[in-house]
XYZ file of C-alpha atoms in Angstrom:
516
model
C 160.142 127.158 109.789
C 158.370 126.197 106.650
C 155.574 129.353 105.943
C 151.682 128.616 105.474
C 150.656 127.571 102.173
C 149.824 131.285 101.873
C 152.531 132.151 102.699
C 154.176 129.869 99.508
C 151.496 131.456 97.448
C 152.543 134.726 98.090
C 155.997 133.992 96.801
C 155.744 132.848 94.042
C 154.372 135.750 92.932
C 157.274 137.205 94.529
C 155.244 139.718 96.783
C 154.225 142.281 94.042
C 150.607 140.926 93.428
C 148.665 140.723 96.860
C 146.155 137.370 96.838
C 142.119 137.755 97.064
C 139.851 135.753 98.349
C 136.871 134.627 96.601
C 133.986 134.337 98.674
C 131.614 132.166 98.213
C 128.405 132.111 97.155
C 124.765 130.520 99.443
C 125.041 127.886 97.263
C 129.576 127.035 97.530
C 131.764 127.437 94.669
C 129.759 126.575 91.591
C 130.965 125.745 88.017
C 128.804 129.657 87.427
C 131.233 131.339 90.253
C 134.076 129.974 89.007
C 133.926 130.892 85.466
C 133.096 134.943 86.700
C 135.805 135.441 88.679
C 137.800 133.810 86.572
C 137.405 135.548 83.377
C 136.032 132.387 81.645
C 139.261 130.320 82.765
C 141.674 133.504 81.581
C 142.964 133.652 85.155
C 145.206 131.871 87.490
C 143.344 130.519 91.020
C 145.058 128.852 94.163
C 142.822 126.035 95.467
C 144.090 127.644 99.715
C 144.127 125.423 102.950
C 141.755 126.822 105.553
C 144.627 125.067 107.991
C 148.283 123.813 107.775
C 147.588 120.499 108.998
C 145.194 118.716 107.602
C 143.274 115.785 109.196
C 143.034 112.497 107.300
C 142.521 109.481 109.893
C 139.556 108.375 108.204
C 135.904 109.019 109.926
C 134.550 106.002 111.667
C 131.778 104.334 110.384
C 129.066 105.819 112.727
C 130.336 109.287 112.215
C 127.433 111.560 111.914
C 129.015 112.742 108.323
C 127.066 108.988 107.149
C 123.947 109.155 108.625
C 121.856 109.637 105.567
C 123.917 107.347 103.533
C 122.504 104.562 102.132
C 123.527 101.075 104.611
C 124.132 97.736 104.385
C 124.986 95.427 107.555
C 128.370 92.721 107.105
C 126.989 89.371 107.272
C 129.867 88.083 109.342
C 129.311 90.757 112.525
C 126.545 91.620 111.513
C 127.530 95.880 111.915
C 125.743 98.229 109.588
C 128.278 100.819 107.848
C 127.843 102.765 105.392
C 128.397 100.800 102.001
C 131.287 102.750 100.590
C 133.366 101.427 104.233
C 131.557 98.290 103.803
C 133.614 97.008 101.188
C 136.866 97.334 102.786
C 135.521 96.069 106.118
C 134.796 92.972 104.600
C 137.754 91.997 103.611
C 139.657 93.092 106.430
C 136.551 92.111 108.689
C 136.575 87.818 107.015
C 140.356 88.120 107.490
C 140.656 88.732 111.428
C 137.471 86.441 112.240
C 140.128 84.289 110.308
C 142.673 84.354 111.908
C 140.692 84.243 115.631
C 138.969 81.013 114.674
C 142.171 79.484 113.089
C 143.576 80.193 116.559
C 140.463 77.787 118.291
C 140.075 74.718 115.578
C 142.406 75.701 112.551
C 139.555 74.805 110.135
C 137.847 77.791 109.251
C 137.930 79.681 106.043
C 140.314 77.221 104.138
C 142.040 78.464 100.878
C 139.723 81.075 100.368
C 140.003 83.245 97.077
C 139.347 87.774 96.844
C 136.687 88.086 94.237
C 138.372 91.330 92.257
C 135.368 92.777 91.691
C 133.248 93.038 95.107
C 136.156 91.739 97.718
C 134.396 89.297 99.017
C 136.151 86.413 99.989
C 134.620 83.029 98.918
C 136.569 79.089 98.922
C 138.881 78.050 96.087
C 135.845 75.609 94.400
C 133.189 77.909 94.252
C 135.175 81.822 93.286
C 135.227 80.339 88.874
C 131.363 80.435 89.067
C 131.007 83.124 91.564
C 132.733 85.204 89.275
C 131.295 84.637 87.022
C 127.935 86.120 88.170
C 129.423 88.829 90.182
C 129.945 91.630 87.196
C 125.229 91.247 87.439
C 124.816 90.647 91.333
C 127.551 92.751 93.091
C 125.760 96.373 91.520
C 124.544 99.429 92.832
C 121.960 101.309 90.317
C 120.722 104.026 90.839
C 117.356 105.128 89.989
C 115.289 107.932 90.028
C 111.611 107.374 90.537
C 109.645 111.605 90.046
C 110.620 113.183 93.365
C 112.629 110.991 95.388
C 116.058 108.218 94.501
C 117.023 104.633 96.320
C 119.991 102.867 96.165
C 119.433 99.029 94.855
C 121.636 97.069 96.434
C 122.630 93.617 94.898
C 124.370 90.616 96.614
C 127.084 92.090 98.611
C 127.870 88.171 100.114
C 126.360 84.862 99.866
C 123.480 83.609 101.473
C 123.487 81.083 103.856
C 120.524 80.883 105.554
C 117.011 81.893 105.189
C 117.855 85.085 107.355
C 120.028 86.061 106.022
C 117.068 85.718 102.629
C 114.926 87.740 104.569
C 117.166 90.367 105.874
C 117.840 90.409 101.735
C 114.722 91.598 101.126
C 114.004 93.512 104.111
C 117.041 96.233 102.773
C 115.237 96.718 99.891
C 112.361 98.479 101.227
C 111.867 101.546 100.160
C 110.914 104.173 103.344
C 110.959 107.081 101.448
C 106.951 106.964 100.928
C 104.023 104.747 102.625
C 102.404 102.371 100.754
C 98.445 103.323 102.090
C 95.962 100.517 102.542
C 92.292 101.464 103.803
C 89.842 99.132 103.938
C 87.444 96.759 106.166
C 87.272 93.697 107.617
C 84.838 92.700 105.803
C 85.967 90.044 102.961
C 89.302 90.875 103.945
C 90.455 89.613 100.845
C 88.891 90.638 97.861
C 88.458 94.624 99.643
C 92.425 94.107 100.345
C 93.394 93.452 96.437
C 90.778 95.946 94.925
C 92.351 98.793 97.012
C 96.132 97.256 96.994
C 95.496 97.663 92.094
C 94.156 100.762 92.355
C 97.148 102.788 95.001
C 98.910 105.402 92.437
C 101.253 107.475 95.391
C 102.860 104.730 96.324
C 104.000 101.175 95.025
C 104.101 97.583 97.136
C 108.690 98.603 96.959
C 107.264 101.249 99.833
C 106.505 101.124 103.652
C 103.064 99.532 103.856
C 100.529 100.901 106.459
C 97.663 99.302 106.874
C 94.191 101.468 108.481
C 91.531 99.373 108.836
C 88.329 101.739 108.571
C 86.300 103.104 111.822
C 89.231 101.252 113.559
C 92.564 104.002 115.635
C 94.790 101.196 114.905
C 97.382 101.642 111.539
C 98.986 98.034 111.115
C 103.313 98.633 109.868
C 103.418 95.318 109.161
C 102.764 92.716 106.208
C 98.633 92.916 105.885
C 96.738 90.653 107.679
C 95.598 88.305 104.169
C 97.940 85.513 103.826
C 95.819 83.384 105.997
C 91.640 84.755 103.128
C 94.953 84.021 100.359
C 95.556 80.675 101.657
C 91.609 79.977 101.316
C 90.302 81.791 99.044
C 92.983 81.363 96.350
C 94.735 77.924 97.080
C 92.873 74.839 97.746
C 94.022 71.239 99.695
C 94.607 69.750 102.525
C 97.093 71.520 103.814
C 100.257 69.012 105.281
C 101.970 68.623 102.586
C 100.707 72.128 100.571
C 98.099 73.660 98.455
C 97.741 74.418 94.880
C 95.838 77.616 93.281
C 92.334 77.312 92.829
C 91.456 77.484 88.788
C 89.611 81.026 88.397
C 89.613 82.253 85.099
C 87.622 85.588 87.303
C 90.282 85.559 89.716
C 93.202 85.570 86.390
C 91.124 88.099 85.295
C 91.024 90.901 87.985
C 94.653 89.783 88.401
C 93.945 88.650 92.400
C 96.961 86.366 91.651
C 99.856 88.330 90.141
C 99.007 90.905 93.917
C 99.088 87.856 95.643
C 102.286 87.553 94.346
C 104.036 91.076 95.639
C 102.047 90.241 98.846
C 103.775 87.299 99.285
C 107.278 88.979 98.585
C 105.636 92.486 100.916
C 104.821 90.109 103.539
C 108.246 88.869 103.506
C 110.152 91.676 102.923
C 108.551 93.935 105.710
C 107.997 91.432 108.646
C 104.992 89.466 107.905
C 104.161 85.310 107.391
C 105.879 83.744 105.141
C 103.596 81.699 102.464
C 104.234 78.247 103.723
C 101.445 76.360 102.129
C 102.763 75.532 98.245
C 102.995 72.014 97.458
C 106.461 71.443 96.202
C 106.083 71.347 92.493
C 104.517 74.973 92.711
C 107.068 76.349 94.593
C 109.878 74.598 91.760
C 107.736 76.387 89.572
C 107.843 79.820 91.159
C 111.774 79.138 91.434
C 112.373 78.256 87.836
C 109.038 78.619 85.272
C 108.969 74.948 84.883
C 108.374 71.973 86.317
C 108.855 67.942 85.797
C 105.525 67.306 84.591
C 107.336 62.722 85.368
C 107.055 64.018 88.957
C 104.208 64.319 89.625
C 101.776 61.944 91.807
C 98.323 61.927 91.805
C 98.774 62.770 95.205
C 99.729 66.507 93.849
C 96.213 66.966 92.777
C 94.260 69.149 94.766
C 91.042 70.054 92.938
C 88.199 67.970 94.128
C 86.666 67.182 91.033
C 89.165 65.658 89.809
C 90.300 63.525 93.100
C 86.805 62.078 92.943
C 87.021 61.571 88.942
C 91.153 59.909 89.786
C 89.214 57.420 92.422
C 86.146 56.661 89.868
C 89.364 55.803 87.289
C 88.123 52.118 87.216
C 84.216 53.035 85.674
C 86.670 54.401 83.221
C 83.722 57.340 82.119
C 83.374 60.021 79.252
C 85.046 62.557 81.580
C 88.438 60.741 81.228
C 88.699 61.216 77.752
C 87.536 64.488 78.022
C 91.281 65.396 80.096
C 92.730 65.126 77.251
C 93.813 60.607 77.155
C 93.432 59.671 73.506
C 94.409 55.704 73.976
C 91.884 52.736 73.843
C 90.143 52.271 77.064
C 90.647 49.001 79.363
C 91.057 48.533 82.510
C 94.850 47.531 81.880
C 95.280 51.304 80.859
C 93.974 52.562 84.167
C 97.738 53.707 85.092
C 97.595 55.829 82.103
C 94.151 56.992 82.562
C 95.137 58.289 85.954
C 98.793 59.419 84.838
C 96.760 61.755 82.520
C 94.383 63.360 84.924
C 96.733 64.423 86.982
C 98.592 65.687 84.359
C 95.396 68.258 82.943
C 94.752 69.051 85.913
C 98.388 70.388 86.775
C 99.305 71.915 83.908
C 95.842 73.838 83.494
C 97.629 75.793 86.737
C 100.396 77.163 85.147
C 98.246 80.321 84.062
C 97.765 80.688 88.180
C 101.345 79.879 89.280
C 102.772 82.633 86.046
C 100.636 84.588 87.270
C 102.172 84.535 91.089
C 105.482 84.595 89.452
C 105.313 88.019 87.919
C 103.818 89.913 91.503
C 106.545 88.550 92.980
C 109.426 90.248 90.939
C 109.280 92.923 93.595
C 112.097 93.461 95.457
C 113.651 91.152 92.823
C 112.266 87.796 94.631
C 112.457 85.496 92.224
C 116.023 86.035 91.755
C 116.642 85.164 95.017
C 114.736 81.706 95.031
C 115.961 81.223 92.213
C 119.019 81.381 92.747
C 119.009 79.372 96.175
C 115.885 77.623 95.153
C 116.412 74.714 98.562
C 117.637 77.668 101.153
C 113.829 79.172 100.961
C 112.040 76.326 100.403
C 110.862 76.098 103.722
C 109.497 79.766 103.114
C 106.952 78.019 101.233
C 107.546 74.241 101.228
C 105.306 73.759 104.503
C 107.851 71.094 106.482
C 108.766 69.254 110.118
C 111.396 71.854 110.312
C 108.529 75.299 109.957
C 108.366 76.350 114.059
C 106.541 79.740 112.652
C 102.874 78.751 114.844
C 102.861 79.711 118.072
C 101.825 77.237 120.831
C 100.517 76.872 124.233
C 104.517 76.917 125.372
C 106.305 79.662 122.985
C 103.025 82.520 124.099
C 103.760 81.636 127.742
C 107.776 81.894 126.721
C 107.202 85.132 126.077
C 105.792 87.215 128.570
C 106.774 89.979 130.575
C 104.494 90.242 133.701
C 105.179 93.132 135.845
C 103.939 91.354 139.179
C 103.674 93.121 142.764
C 106.099 92.354 145.233
C 106.956 88.686 146.344
C 104.741 87.430 149.181
C 102.224 90.374 149.135
C 98.117 89.406 148.453
C 98.870 90.686 144.905
C 101.108 88.610 144.255
C 99.107 85.288 144.646
C 96.258 86.665 143.046
C 98.250 87.113 139.361
C 100.396 84.086 140.643
C 96.877 82.747 139.691
C 95.748 84.181 136.582
C 99.097 83.631 134.702
C 98.500 79.778 136.039
C 94.959 80.579 134.100
C 96.094 82.027 131.165
C 98.440 78.648 130.923
C 96.300 76.112 131.016
C 93.126 78.691 129.318
C 96.011 78.891 126.360
C 96.521 74.221 126.820
C 93.390 73.264 126.529
C 92.957 75.220 122.631
C 95.884 74.200 121.405
C 94.435 71.666 119.498
C 92.279 74.246 117.469
C 95.309 76.424 117.306
C 96.644 79.453 118.761
C 96.610 81.883 115.837
C 93.585 84.352 116.845
C 95.239 84.275 120.129
C 98.330 85.192 119.227
C 96.426 87.753 116.472
C 94.419 89.226 119.201
C 96.894 90.119 121.687
C 100.708 90.768 119.235
C 99.082 91.974 115.484
C 99.857 89.121 114.351
C 99.411 85.191 113.826
C 101.999 83.614 113.636
C 105.759 83.483 115.128
C 108.863 86.433 114.352
C 111.027 85.062 111.352
C 113.986 86.274 111.276
C 115.894 85.762 114.775
C 116.773 88.977 116.044
C 113.085 90.186 116.161
C 112.054 87.238 117.834
C 114.782 87.616 120.920
C 113.175 90.915 121.083
C 109.787 89.652 120.920
C 108.393 90.404 123.875
C 104.327 89.827 125.515
C 103.905 92.812 128.176
C 101.516 92.059 131.432
C 99.767 94.404 133.543
C 97.245 93.745 136.123
C 94.108 95.848 137.444
C 93.536 95.686 140.918
C 91.693 98.955 141.818
C 89.264 98.838 138.681
C 85.936 98.732 140.808
C 87.454 102.126 143.216
C 88.021 103.397 139.705
C 84.638 102.724 138.267
C 82.011 101.629 141.636
C 79.045 100.797 140.720
C 80.090 97.877 137.771
C 80.003 94.683 137.251
C 82.411 93.028 134.506
C 85.386 93.632 133.529
C 87.099 91.610 129.926
C 91.001 91.692 129.884
C 92.546 94.619 127.402
C 94.292 94.924 125.239
C 97.050 96.695 122.943
C 98.099 94.558 120.149
C 100.935 97.681 119.363
C 102.498 97.900 122.338
C 101.770 93.882 122.805
C 99.803 94.673 125.918
C 97.174 92.657 128.201
C 95.662 94.176 131.081
C 94.294 91.683 133.208
C 91.226 92.926 135.662
C 92.001 91.186 138.807
C 88.839 91.620 140.444
C 86.344 89.782 137.598
C 88.542 86.514 137.630
C 88.752 84.645 140.721
C 88.070 81.200 138.972
C 89.102 79.804 136.032
C 85.411 78.843 135.094
C 84.940 82.934 135.439
C 88.288 83.641 133.297
C 88.031 81.408 130.205
C 84.022 82.999 130.049
C 86.294 86.966 130.088
C 88.859 85.956 127.532
C 86.012 83.984 124.940
C 84.578 86.963 124.979
C 87.278 89.298 124.602
C 89.348 87.110 121.854
C 85.465 86.690 120.187
C 84.648 90.689 119.759
C 87.628 92.341 120.585
C 89.325 91.739 116.936
C 89.284 96.226 116.317
C 92.328 98.138 116.951
C 89.879 100.118 119.164
C 92.795 100.697 121.929
C 96.418 102.327 119.914
């Protein structure tokens, strides 16, 4: 028989010396303990396995030993696993998917090469460009911040769509602390910016928690400030985007920098995207410059200079003050307009530069710089943007708890659902964002496809309010935005007129987080 490890060690000493076990201290085998028992390294120590046969089978990615380790999701199979397993998994995952798809279409993953740094596969025509940047993008840097640490994960995979961008940004949120903001709803943007800048115990890289003073609820998503930022710091029609307001006071208060930080936090923590910028403004945020030759008079949003362009035929002295030094003649009209356009846009670069500085959180600038066209829909409005809810979308995510089919209660509940649909369709022209925010706490559709699939509004019906509260004459719908639940008082909504009256009052007066 093969002797055990301890018997082999005894034979090596010819049985003349007895092996003594060294008990570990409370912290295990430390350097100090080993130095003491070995007489500063003069005594020979033996490492003895505690069992004869060691199980070397790799642990699965969901093993309990890996629960506290940093994780990331595979971009192919979307499975979450520890970082040290992910590098090995990626190669096998890509190869297995390639094999399966080749059996069907024999087209995918043809001429792929493996990067020796990140062990990811890329097309042959892209591997050279990737390899030149991989040393910068595929890094794992350990940051020690006061009493905690977190692992910053670089670009593990090539980003293919907006969902990958949002997923990567969400993985950069540091959940070891909470970035707490406590404000009132009055003057939300002004007070929100001030409190945002005053926080010392945490930073915007942490999970954002917003408390409205005097209300029970806590907003765990991005601040409901995006709409306020759009109307306070930007101007324009909105159809083709807006440009920053020229405000020296807001610039000196660093409000534009805070707005850039809110943009990053909103994208990373499930908030609405800042999809209201003009294309030239977004190009400046992505690259740090813009092409003046591509600007037109339609890119000017300042009302004063738009009016000046319309009155350019009068050749007033205001035109000369904008920087035009040529001879003022009617045949020079295009040059004069060009001078106004350049002046009105170039003077906004300090505001845009301050926004860029704020967007350095989560390395958002690096993301949009490398994927400018891919991230465009998150900042520039277009026909493809569909984050604004309409009546059909809200009705599609309803999950009503209906009574038994054929019962009188079931008939009343169906009538109320029909009233609700008519109510939404009648308000659709004026916008349903306030209704969406009242129901769910957010004005927009969820950005990530995975969140959209599970995003529902639960509908319940109260049939016994007159029994539980005798003598009352009116009830309003109750909403819990934390759980996306609305309760309709059936006894007080017998007609569409009553439904409209009670719903309008509830939406108008029930914006506070009074129910959790």
